PDB file of C-alpha atoms and ligand atoms in Angstrom:
ATOM      1  CA  MET A   1       2.022  24.315   1.388  1.00 46.00           C
ATOM      2  CA  PRO A   2       4.313  27.218   0.425  1.00 45.00           C
ATOM      3  CA  THR A   3       7.754  27.400   1.994  1.00 47.00           C
ATOM      4  CA  THR A   4       9.392  30.798   2.433  1.00 51.00           C
ATOM      5  CA  THR A   5      12.858  30.956   0.921  1.00 50.00           C
ATOM      6  CA  THR A   6      15.444  33.696   0.619  1.00 53.00           C
ATOM      7  CA  PRO A   7      18.601  33.773  -1.515  1.00 56.00           C
ATOM      8  CA  GLU A   8      20.528  32.726   1.641  1.00 67.00           C
ATOM      9  CA  THR A   9      18.323  29.671   2.385  1.00 74.00           C
ATOM     10  CA  PRO A  10      18.161  27.268  -0.553  1.00 79.00           C
ATOM     11  CA  ASP A  11      14.777  25.747  -1.289  1.00 83.00           C
ATOM     12  CA  PRO A  12      14.668  22.370   0.557  1.00 83.00           C
ATOM     13  CA  ARG A  13      11.870  21.101  -1.651  1.00 87.00           C
ATOM     14  CA  ILE A  14      12.527  18.498  -4.317  1.00 89.00           C
ATOM     15  CA  ARG A  15      10.332  17.026  -6.988  1.00 93.00           C
ATOM     16  CA  LEU A  16       7.728  14.690  -5.567  1.00 94.00           C
ATOM     17  CA  GLN A  17       8.435  11.901  -8.056  1.00 92.00           C
ATOM     18  CA  LYS A  18      12.091  11.981  -6.989  1.00 89.00           C
ATOM     19  CA  VAL A  19      11.106  11.609  -3.327  1.00 87.00           C
ATOM     20  CA  LEU A  20       8.829   8.690  -4.203  1.00 87.00           C
ATOM     21  CA  ALA A  21      11.478   6.997  -6.341  1.00 83.00           C
ATOM     22  CA  ARG A  22      14.067   7.377  -3.577  1.00 75.00           C
ATOM     23  CA  ALA A  23      11.621   5.728  -1.185  1.00 72.00           C
ATOM     24  CA  GLY A  24      11.660   2.651  -3.423  1.00 70.00           C
ATOM     25  CA  LEU A  25       8.253   3.100  -5.047  1.00 78.00           C
ATOM     26  CA  GLY A  26       9.492   2.511  -8.581  1.00 80.00           C
ATOM     27  CA  SER A  27      11.128   4.467 -11.374  1.00 85.00           C
ATOM     28  CA  ARG A  28      10.426   8.184 -11.651  1.00 88.00           C
ATOM     29  CA  ARG A  29       8.049   7.436 -14.512  1.00 91.00           C
ATOM     30  CA  VAL A  30       6.098   4.971 -12.388  1.00 91.00           C
ATOM     31  CA  CYS A  31       6.024   7.553  -9.586  1.00 92.00           C
ATOM     32  CA  GLU A  32       4.720  10.224 -11.964  1.00 95.00           C
ATOM     33  CA  GLU A  33       1.889   7.844 -12.839  1.00 94.00           C
ATOM     34  CA  LEU A  34       1.093   7.360  -9.155  1.00 93.00           C
ATOM     35  CA  ILE A  35       0.795  11.146  -8.825  1.00 96.00           C
ATOM     36  CA  ALA A  36      -1.231  11.540 -12.021  1.00 96.00           C
ATOM     37  CA  ASP A  37      -3.588   8.766 -10.868  1.00 94.00           C
ATOM     38  CA  GLY A  38      -4.373  10.746  -7.701  1.00 94.00           C
ATOM     39  CA  ARG A  39      -2.856   8.135  -5.392  1.00 93.00           C
ATOM     40  CA  VAL A  40      -0.415  10.507  -3.664  1.00 94.00           C
ATOM     41  CA  THR A  41      -1.084  13.097  -0.958  1.00 93.00           C
ATOM     42  CA  ILE A  42       1.143  15.725   0.645  1.00 92.00           C
ATOM     43  CA  ASP A  43       0.133  16.728   4.161  1.00 88.00           C
ATOM     44  CA  GLY A  44      -3.357  15.391   3.543  1.00 89.00           C
ATOM     45  CA  GLU A  45      -3.946  17.068   0.166  1.00 93.00           C
ATOM     46  CA  GLU A  46      -3.968  15.290  -3.158  1.00 95.00           C
ATOM     47  CA  ALA A  47      -0.698  15.914  -4.984  1.00 96.00           C
ATOM     48  CA  ILE A  48      -0.412  16.959  -8.609  1.00 96.00           C
ATOM     49  CA  LEU A  49       2.385  16.552 -11.120  1.00 95.00           C
ATOM     50  CA  GLY A  50       4.946  19.309 -10.625  1.00 94.00           C
ATOM     51  CA  ASP A  51       4.581  19.396  -6.829  1.00 95.00           C
ATOM     52  CA  ARG A  52       7.768  19.668  -4.815  1.00 95.00           C
ATOM     53  CA  VAL A  53       8.156  18.676  -1.160  1.00 92.00           C
ATOM     54  CA  ASP A  54      10.603  19.055   1.659  1.00 86.00           C
ATOM     55  CA  PRO A  55      11.158  15.378   2.566  1.00 74.00           C
ATOM     56  CA  ASP A  56      12.176  16.342   6.095  1.00 69.00           C
ATOM     57  CA  ALA A  57       8.941  18.186   6.793  1.00 77.00           C
ATOM     58  CA  ALA A  58       6.096  16.817   4.647  1.00 81.00           C
ATOM     59  CA  VAL A  59       3.986  13.727   5.241  1.00 80.00           C
ATOM     60  CA  VAL A  60       3.591  11.950   1.923  1.00 84.00           C
ATOM     61  CA  THR A  61       1.218   9.031   1.440  1.00 84.00           C
ATOM     62  CA  VAL A  62       0.542   6.631  -1.408  1.00 83.00           C
ATOM     63  CA  ASP A  63      -2.887   4.989  -1.283  1.00 79.00           C
ATOM     64  CA  ASP A  64      -3.251   6.513   2.206  1.00 74.00           C
ATOM     65  CA  VAL A  65      -0.141   4.683   3.422  1.00 72.00           C
ATOM     66  CA  PRO A  66       2.662   7.003   4.599  1.00 71.00           C
ATOM     67  CA  ILE A  67       5.862   6.351   2.719  1.00 74.00           C
ATOM     68  CA  GLY A  68       9.019   6.008   4.710  1.00 57.00           C
ATOM     69  CA  ILE A  69      10.774   9.104   3.450  1.00 38.00           C
ATOM     70  CA  ARG A  70      12.158   9.873   6.906  1.00 39.00           C
ATOM     71  CA  PRO A  71      14.689   8.233   7.259  1.00 45.00           C
ATOM     72  CA  GLY A  72      13.619   6.440   4.102  1.00 67.00           C
ATOM     73  CA  SER A  73      12.584   2.851   3.473  1.00 80.00           C
ATOM     74  CA  VAL A  74      14.151   1.386   0.378  1.00 86.00           C
ATOM     75  CA  TYR A  75      13.528  -1.992  -1.216  1.00 90.00           C
ATOM     76  CA  TYR A  76      15.740  -3.377  -3.967  1.00 93.00           C
ATOM     77  CA  LEU A  77      15.362  -6.637  -5.834  1.00 96.00           C
ATOM     78  CA  LEU A  78      18.716  -7.994  -6.975  1.00 97.00           C
ATOM     79  CA  ASN A  79      19.433 -10.948  -9.212  1.00 98.00           C
ATOM     80  CA  LYS A  80      22.461 -12.163  -7.290  1.00 98.00           C
ATOM     81  CA  PRO A  81      25.191 -13.664  -9.449  1.00 98.00           C
ATOM     82  CA  ALA A  82      27.291 -16.604  -8.250  1.00 98.00           C
ATOM     83  CA  GLY A  83      30.499 -15.641  -6.445  1.00 97.00           C
ATOM     84  CA  VAL A  84      29.033 -12.720  -4.480  1.00 98.00           C
ATOM     85  CA  VAL A  85      28.625 -12.994  -0.703  1.00 98.00           C
ATOM     86  CA  THR A  86      25.210 -12.322   0.861  1.00 97.00           C
ATOM     87  CA  THR A  87      26.317  -9.874   3.507  1.00 95.00           C
ATOM     88  CA  ALA A  88      26.565  -6.155   4.185  1.00 92.00           C
ATOM     89  CA  ASP A  89      30.198  -6.451   5.221  1.00 92.00           C
ATOM     90  CA  ASP A  90      32.834  -9.065   4.418  1.00 92.00           C
ATOM     91  CA  PRO A  91      36.034  -8.955   6.491  1.00 94.00           C
ATOM     92  CA  GLN A  92      37.749 -11.015   3.767  1.00 93.00           C
ATOM     93  CA  GLY A  93      37.070  -8.299   1.212  1.00 93.00           C
ATOM     94  CA  ARG A  94      35.156 -10.487  -1.234  1.00 94.00           C
ATOM     95  CA  PRO A  95      32.470  -9.010  -3.539  1.00 96.00           C
ATOM     96  CA  ILE A  96      29.287  -8.409  -1.520  1.00 97.00           C
ATOM     97  CA  VAL A  97      25.654  -7.978  -2.523  1.00 97.00           C
ATOM     98  CA  VAL A  98      25.157  -4.495  -1.053  1.00 95.00           C
ATOM     99  CA  ASP A  99      27.804  -3.163  -3.425  1.00 94.00           C
ATOM    100  CA  LEU A 100      25.631  -4.199  -6.375  1.00 95.00           C
ATOM    101  CA  VAL A 101      22.782  -1.789  -5.505  1.00 91.00           C
ATOM    102  CA  PRO A 102      23.059   1.984  -5.305  1.00 77.00           C
ATOM    103  CA  SER A 103      21.812   3.005  -1.887  1.00 71.00           C
ATOM    104  CA  GLU A 104      22.602   6.154   0.050  1.00 66.00           C
ATOM    105  CA  THR A 105      21.244   4.522   3.214  1.00 76.00           C
ATOM    106  CA  ARG A 106      22.504   1.466   5.073  1.00 86.00           C
ATOM    107  CA  ILE A 107      20.741  -1.580   3.701  1.00 91.00           C
ATOM    108  CA  PHE A 108      21.076  -5.294   4.300  1.00 94.00           C
ATOM    109  CA  PRO A 109      20.095  -8.506   2.533  1.00 97.00           C
ATOM    110  CA  VAL A 110      16.900 -10.291   3.582  1.00 97.00           C
ATOM    111  CA  GLY A 111      17.917 -13.865   4.324  1.00 96.00           C
ATOM    112  CA  ARG A 112      20.876 -15.536   2.729  1.00 96.00           C
ATOM    113  CA  LEU A 113      21.833 -17.172  -0.528  1.00 98.00           C
ATOM    114  CA  ASP A 114      25.000 -19.281  -0.611  1.00 98.00           C
ATOM    115  CA  LEU A 115      28.088 -17.901  -2.353  1.00 97.00           C
ATOM    116  CA  ASP A 116      27.352 -19.975  -5.440  1.00 98.00           C
ATOM    117  CA  THR A 117      23.563 -19.618  -5.398  1.00 98.00           C
ATOM    118  CA  GLU A 118      22.098 -17.211  -7.936  1.00 98.00           C
ATOM    119  CA  GLY A 119      18.764 -15.481  -8.142  1.00 98.00           C
ATOM    120  CA  LEU A 120      16.386 -13.139  -6.414  1.00 98.00           C
ATOM    121  CA  LEU A 121      17.489 -11.405  -3.248  1.00 98.00           C
ATOM    122  CA  LEU A 122      15.718  -8.547  -1.483  1.00 97.00           C
ATOM    123  CA  LEU A 123      17.799  -5.766   0.071  1.00 96.00           C
ATOM    124  CA  THR A 124      16.215  -3.188   2.339  1.00 93.00           C
ATOM    125  CA  ASN A 125      16.583  -1.030   5.416  1.00 89.00           C
ATOM    126  CA  ASP A 126      13.096  -2.094   6.629  1.00 88.00           C
ATOM    127  CA  GLY A 127      14.072  -4.318   9.562  1.00 88.00           C
ATOM    128  CA  ASP A 128      10.486  -5.104  10.499  1.00 84.00           C
ATOM    129  CA  LEU A 129       9.565  -6.499   7.085  1.00 89.00           C
ATOM    130  CA  ALA A 130      12.935  -8.278   6.811  1.00 93.00           C
ATOM    131  CA  HIS A 131      12.293 -10.001  10.134  1.00 91.00           C
ATOM    132  CA  ARG A 132       8.868 -11.193   9.073  1.00 89.00           C
ATOM    133  CA  LEU A 133      10.158 -12.447   5.717  1.00 94.00           C
ATOM    134  CA  THR A 134      12.895 -14.515   7.340  1.00 95.00           C
ATOM    135  CA  HIS A 135      11.436 -15.716  10.634  1.00 92.00           C
ATOM    136  CA  PRO A 136      10.330 -19.356  10.228  1.00 90.00           C
ATOM    137  CA  SER A 137       7.008 -18.708  11.996  1.00 90.00           C
ATOM    138  CA  PHE A 138       5.805 -16.672   8.982  1.00 91.00           C
ATOM    139  CA  GLY A 139       6.416 -19.619   6.620  1.00 93.00           C
ATOM    140  CA  ILE A 140       7.416 -17.450   3.660  1.00 96.00           C
ATOM    141  CA  GLU A 141       7.775 -19.451   0.434  1.00 97.00           C
ATOM    142  CA  LYS A 142      11.040 -19.542  -1.483  1.00 98.00           C
ATOM    143  CA  GLU A 143      11.176 -21.159  -4.897  1.00 98.00           C
ATOM    144  CA  TYR A 144      14.327 -22.561  -6.517  1.00 98.00           C
ATOM    145  CA  LEU A 145      15.400 -24.205  -9.720  1.00 98.00           C
ATOM    146  CA  ALA A 146      17.965 -26.863  -8.889  1.00 98.00           C
ATOM    147  CA  GLU A 147      20.075 -28.449 -11.602  1.00 98.00           C
ATOM    148  CA  VAL A 148      21.242 -31.709 -10.082  1.00 98.00           C
ATOM    149  CA  GLU A 149      23.542 -34.619 -10.809  1.00 98.00           C
ATOM    150  CA  GLY A 150      21.818 -37.614 -12.346  1.00 98.00           C
ATOM    151  CA  GLU A 151      18.103 -37.823 -13.024  1.00 98.00           C
ATOM    152  CA  PRO A 152      15.915 -37.934  -9.895  1.00 98.00           C
ATOM    153  CA  GLY A 153      13.263 -40.638 -10.153  1.00 97.00           C
ATOM    154  CA  ARG A 154       9.822 -40.705  -8.621  1.00 97.00           C
ATOM    155  CA  ALA A 155      11.064 -42.093  -5.311  1.00 97.00           C
ATOM    156  CA  ALA A 156      13.610 -39.276  -4.877  1.00 98.00           C
ATOM    157  CA  VAL A 157      11.039 -36.618  -5.745  1.00 98.00           C
ATOM    158  CA  ARG A 158       8.549 -38.188  -3.343  1.00 98.00           C
ATOM    159  CA  ARG A 159      11.133 -38.096  -0.550  1.00 98.00           C
ATOM    160  CA  LEU A 160      11.899 -34.437  -1.243  1.00 98.00           C
ATOM    161  CA  ARG A 161       8.169 -33.694  -1.120  1.00 98.00           C
ATOM    162  CA  THR A 162       7.395 -35.498   2.090  1.00 98.00           C
ATOM    163  CA  GLY A 163      10.559 -34.532   3.957  1.00 97.00           C
ATOM    164  CA  VAL A 164      14.095 -35.849   4.167  1.00 97.00           C
ATOM    165  CA  SER A 165      16.130 -36.458   7.278  1.00 97.00           C
ATOM    166  CA  LEU A 166      18.969 -33.952   7.727  1.00 97.00           C
ATOM    167  CA  ASP A 167      21.460 -33.703  10.591  1.00 96.00           C
ATOM    168  CA  ASP A 168      19.419 -30.832  12.093  1.00 96.00           C
ATOM    169  CA  GLY A 169      16.112 -32.698  11.776  1.00 96.00           C
ATOM    170  CA  PRO A 170      13.618 -33.679   9.076  1.00 97.00           C
ATOM    171  CA  THR A 171      12.568 -31.119   6.476  1.00 97.00           C
ATOM    172  CA  ALA A 172       8.965 -29.968   6.262  1.00 96.00           C
ATOM    173  CA  PRO A 173       6.879 -31.037   3.269  1.00 96.00           C
ATOM    174  CA  ALA A 174       7.947 -29.179   0.125  1.00 98.00           C
ATOM    175  CA  THR A 175       6.462 -28.644  -3.312  1.00 98.00           C
ATOM    176  CA  VAL A 176       8.694 -30.363  -5.845  1.00 98.00           C
ATOM    177  CA  GLY A 177       8.284 -30.720  -9.594  1.00 97.00           C
ATOM    178  CA  THR A 178      10.469 -31.972 -12.424  1.00 98.00           C
ATOM    179  CA  VAL A 179      11.185 -29.273 -15.016  1.00 98.00           C
ATOM    180  CA  SER A 180      13.466 -31.498 -17.092  1.00 98.00           C
ATOM    181  CA  PRO A 181      15.202 -34.796 -16.209  1.00 97.00           C
ATOM    182  CA  ALA A 182      17.989 -33.068 -14.225  1.00 98.00           C
ATOM    183  CA  VAL A 183      16.207 -29.857 -13.152  1.00 98.00           C
ATOM    184  CA  LEU A 184      13.844 -29.670 -10.188  1.00 98.00           C
ATOM    185  CA  ARG A 185      11.573 -26.830  -9.116  1.00 98.00           C
ATOM    186  CA  ILE A 186      11.552 -26.827  -5.314  1.00 98.00           C
ATOM    187  CA  VAL A 187       9.412 -24.613  -3.071  1.00 98.00           C
ATOM    188  CA  ILE A 188      10.292 -24.552   0.621  1.00 98.00           C
ATOM    189  CA  HIS A 189       9.064 -22.393   3.489  1.00 95.00           C
ATOM    190  CA  GLU A 190      11.832 -23.078   5.949  1.00 93.00           C
ATOM    191  CA  GLY A 191      15.116 -21.188   5.895  1.00 86.00           C
ATOM    192  CA  ARG A 192      17.754 -23.613   7.089  1.00 94.00           C
ATOM    193  CA  ASN A 193      21.387 -23.323   6.032  1.00 95.00           C
ATOM    194  CA  HIS A 194      22.132 -24.827   2.608  1.00 97.00           C
ATOM    195  CA  GLN A 195      18.737 -26.473   2.833  1.00 98.00           C
ATOM    196  CA  VAL A 196      18.050 -27.212  -0.834  1.00 98.00           C
ATOM    197  CA  ARG A 197      21.595 -28.430  -1.426  1.00 98.00           C
ATOM    198  CA  ARG A 198      21.409 -30.718   1.602  1.00 98.00           C
ATOM    199  CA  MET A 199      17.969 -32.040   0.621  1.00 98.00           C
ATOM    200  CA  CYS A 200      19.132 -32.937  -2.892  1.00 98.00           C
ATOM    201  CA  GLU A 201      22.356 -34.472  -1.586  1.00 98.00           C
ATOM    202  CA  ALA A 202      20.327 -36.571   0.867  1.00 98.00           C
ATOM    203  CA  VAL A 203      18.357 -38.172  -1.973  1.00 98.00           C
ATOM    204  CA  GLY A 204      21.502 -38.873  -3.994  1.00 98.00           C
ATOM    205  CA  HIS A 205      21.382 -35.945  -6.446  1.00 98.00           C
ATOM    206  CA  PRO A 206      23.843 -33.222  -5.423  1.00 98.00           C
ATOM    207  CA  VAL A 207      23.121 -29.738  -6.769  1.00 98.00           C
ATOM    208  CA  ARG A 208      25.237 -28.466  -9.659  1.00 98.00           C
ATOM    209  CA  ARG A 209      23.540 -25.090  -9.952  1.00 98.00           C
ATOM    210  CA  LEU A 210      20.938 -23.392  -7.760  1.00 98.00           C
ATOM    211  CA  VAL A 211      18.821 -20.366  -8.716  1.00 98.00           C
ATOM    212  CA  ARG A 212      16.154 -18.710  -6.565  1.00 98.00           C
ATOM    213  CA  THR A 213      13.256 -17.696  -8.774  1.00 98.00           C
ATOM    214  CA  ARG A 214      10.740 -16.441  -6.194  1.00 98.00           C
ATOM    215  CA  LEU A 215      10.668 -14.952  -2.729  1.00 98.00           C
ATOM    216  CA  ALA A 216       7.103 -14.885  -1.387  1.00 97.00           C
ATOM    217  CA  THR A 217       5.255 -12.837  -4.059  1.00 96.00           C
ATOM    218  CA  LEU A 218       8.397 -11.477  -5.736  1.00 97.00           C
ATOM    219  CA  THR A 219       9.430 -12.769  -9.153  1.00 98.00           C
ATOM    220  CA  ASP A 220      11.182 -11.195 -12.120  1.00 97.00           C
ATOM    221  CA  PRO A 221      12.306 -13.481 -14.933  1.00 96.00           C
ATOM    222  CA  ARG A 222      13.601 -10.473 -16.906  1.00 96.00           C
ATOM    223  CA  LEU A 223      16.088  -9.290 -14.286  1.00 97.00           C
ATOM    224  CA  ALA A 224      19.526 -10.416 -15.529  1.00 97.00           C
ATOM    225  CA  PRO A 225      22.252 -11.659 -13.141  1.00 97.00           C
ATOM    226  CA  GLY A 226      23.868  -8.641 -11.470  1.00 96.00           C
ATOM    227  CA  GLU A 227      20.897  -6.381 -12.271  1.00 96.00           C
ATOM    228  CA  TRP A 228      18.703  -4.752  -9.632  1.00 94.00           C
ATOM    229  CA  ARG A 229      15.573  -2.625  -9.499  1.00 92.00           C
ATOM    230  CA  ALA A 230      13.497  -0.897  -6.846  1.00 88.00           C
ATOM    231  CA  LEU A 231      10.291  -2.636  -5.835  1.00 89.00           C
ATOM    232  CA  THR A 232       7.047  -0.960  -6.840  1.00 82.00           C
ATOM    233  CA  ILE A 233       4.589   0.131  -4.162  1.00 75.00           C
ATOM    234  CA  ASP A 234       2.305  -2.727  -5.175  1.00 77.00           C
ATOM    235  CA  GLU A 235       5.130  -5.237  -4.693  1.00 88.00           C
ATOM    236  CA  VAL A 236       5.936  -3.847  -1.234  1.00 85.00           C
ATOM    237  CA  ARG A 237       2.279  -4.038  -0.288  1.00 76.00           C
ATOM    238  CA  ALA A 238       1.993  -7.606  -1.587  1.00 83.00           C
ATOM    239  CA  LEU A 239       5.060  -8.558   0.469  1.00 88.00           C
ATOM    240  CA  GLU A 240       3.546  -6.883   3.522  1.00 80.00           C
ATOM    241  CA  ARG A 241       0.407  -8.903   2.972  1.00 78.00           C
ATOM    242  CA  ALA A 242       2.334 -12.156   2.524  1.00 86.00           C
ATOM    243  CA  ALA A 243       4.323 -11.510   5.691  1.00 84.00           C
ATOM    244  CA  ALA A 244       1.535 -10.086   7.829  1.00 73.00           C
ATOM    245  CA  GLY A 245      -0.511 -13.130   8.675  1.00 53.00           C
ATOM    246  CA  PRO A 246      -4.011 -12.090   7.624  1.00 41.00           C
ATOM    247  CA  ASN A 247      -6.631 -10.861  10.095  1.00 37.00           C
ATOM    248  CA  ASP A 248     -10.301 -11.599   9.493  1.00 33.00           C
ATOM    249  CA  GLU A 249     -10.444  -9.144   6.584  1.00 38.00           C
ATOM    250  CA  GLY A 250      -7.085 -10.171   5.167  1.00 41.00           C
ATOM    251  CA  ASP A 251      -5.679  -6.637   5.695  1.00 44.00           C
ATOM    252  CA  THR A 252      -1.997  -5.900   6.087  1.00 43.00           C
ATOM    253  CA  ARG A 253      -0.697  -4.334   9.288  1.00 44.00           C
ATOM    254  CA  ARG A 254       0.041  -1.079   7.456  1.00 42.00           C
ATOM    255  CA  GLU A 255      -3.473  -1.025   6.033  1.00 44.00           C
ATOM    256  CA  ARG A 256      -4.879  -1.570   9.520  1.00 42.00           C
ATOM    257  CA  ARG A 257      -2.652   1.183  10.938  1.00 43.00           C
ATOM    258  CA  ALA A 258      -3.684   3.578   8.162  1.00 44.00           C
ATOM    259  CA  ARG A 259      -7.378   2.848   8.769  1.00 42.00           C
ATOM    260  CA  ASP A 260      -7.090   3.208  12.531  1.00 39.00           C
ATOM    261  CA  ARG A 261      -5.482   6.678  12.353  1.00 38.00           C
TER     262      ARG A 261
HETATM  263  N1  LIG B   1      19.191 -23.544  -0.158  1.00 82.19           N
HETATM  264  C1  LIG B   1      20.514 -23.746  -0.360  1.00 82.19           C
HETATM  265  O1  LIG B   1      21.000 -24.857  -0.248  1.00 82.19           O
HETATM  266  N2  LIG B   1      21.273 -22.693  -0.680  1.00 82.19           N
HETATM  267  C2  LIG B   1      20.794 -21.448  -0.854  1.00 82.19           C
HETATM  268  O2  LIG B   1      21.543 -20.523  -1.176  1.00 82.19           O
HETATM  269  C3  LIG B   1      19.409 -21.254  -0.653  1.00 82.19           C
HETATM  270  C4  LIG B   1      18.634 -22.331  -0.305  1.00 82.19           C
END
């Protein structure tokens, strides 16, 4: 789709892989592969490497799903270090997670990790997905490694699995395994405040160190503390699927919308 330009009006078009990367679909190299694989269209026509688009005018899709280039959906996975607050704004001026990722748009953390909790945190400007990933009715799994005081025995692990009584009610059944005598792998699908710490405390093994290793389908053992990366399109789609609640065909809401157009 040619755009008329004159010396007075600069060309608004930018390289397609840059638009895709800005939309959180992966590195520019990954985005070039998406284009080369024929998975990208511009205004209904298959894109080719070298294409440029005006992000304010063109409709770009990947696998038939429109990307959110207007205003722009971004998805960052951060390995949160201890000592950083999970917020978009801290009146006390402490280090905050949004300052660890480079976003031109206003983004916010999905859910909360305690000040001293480390590990995987999603940051996005996609409020709809964020809501579904955090609302308890969607039952999204969160997996943690908890280094605890002492060595939890079978009775303590059994209590953690079946549910412990906390001051805001009993916890739902959890998946709990012993990684080493003082390290537990705990998978919960609730999102109560300080939940893992309170559960471990309740069975007599307070947490010394807590690391989130998975959020729904998202993992990345190679992401070092303080590092971030954009999610790939496949990761966003997997998250959508995890947070959609499957229909009879197991389709995501975006897939259904795309098909119904
Ligand atoms: N459970 C906790 O106790 N703290 C966190 O940061 C996350 C889960």
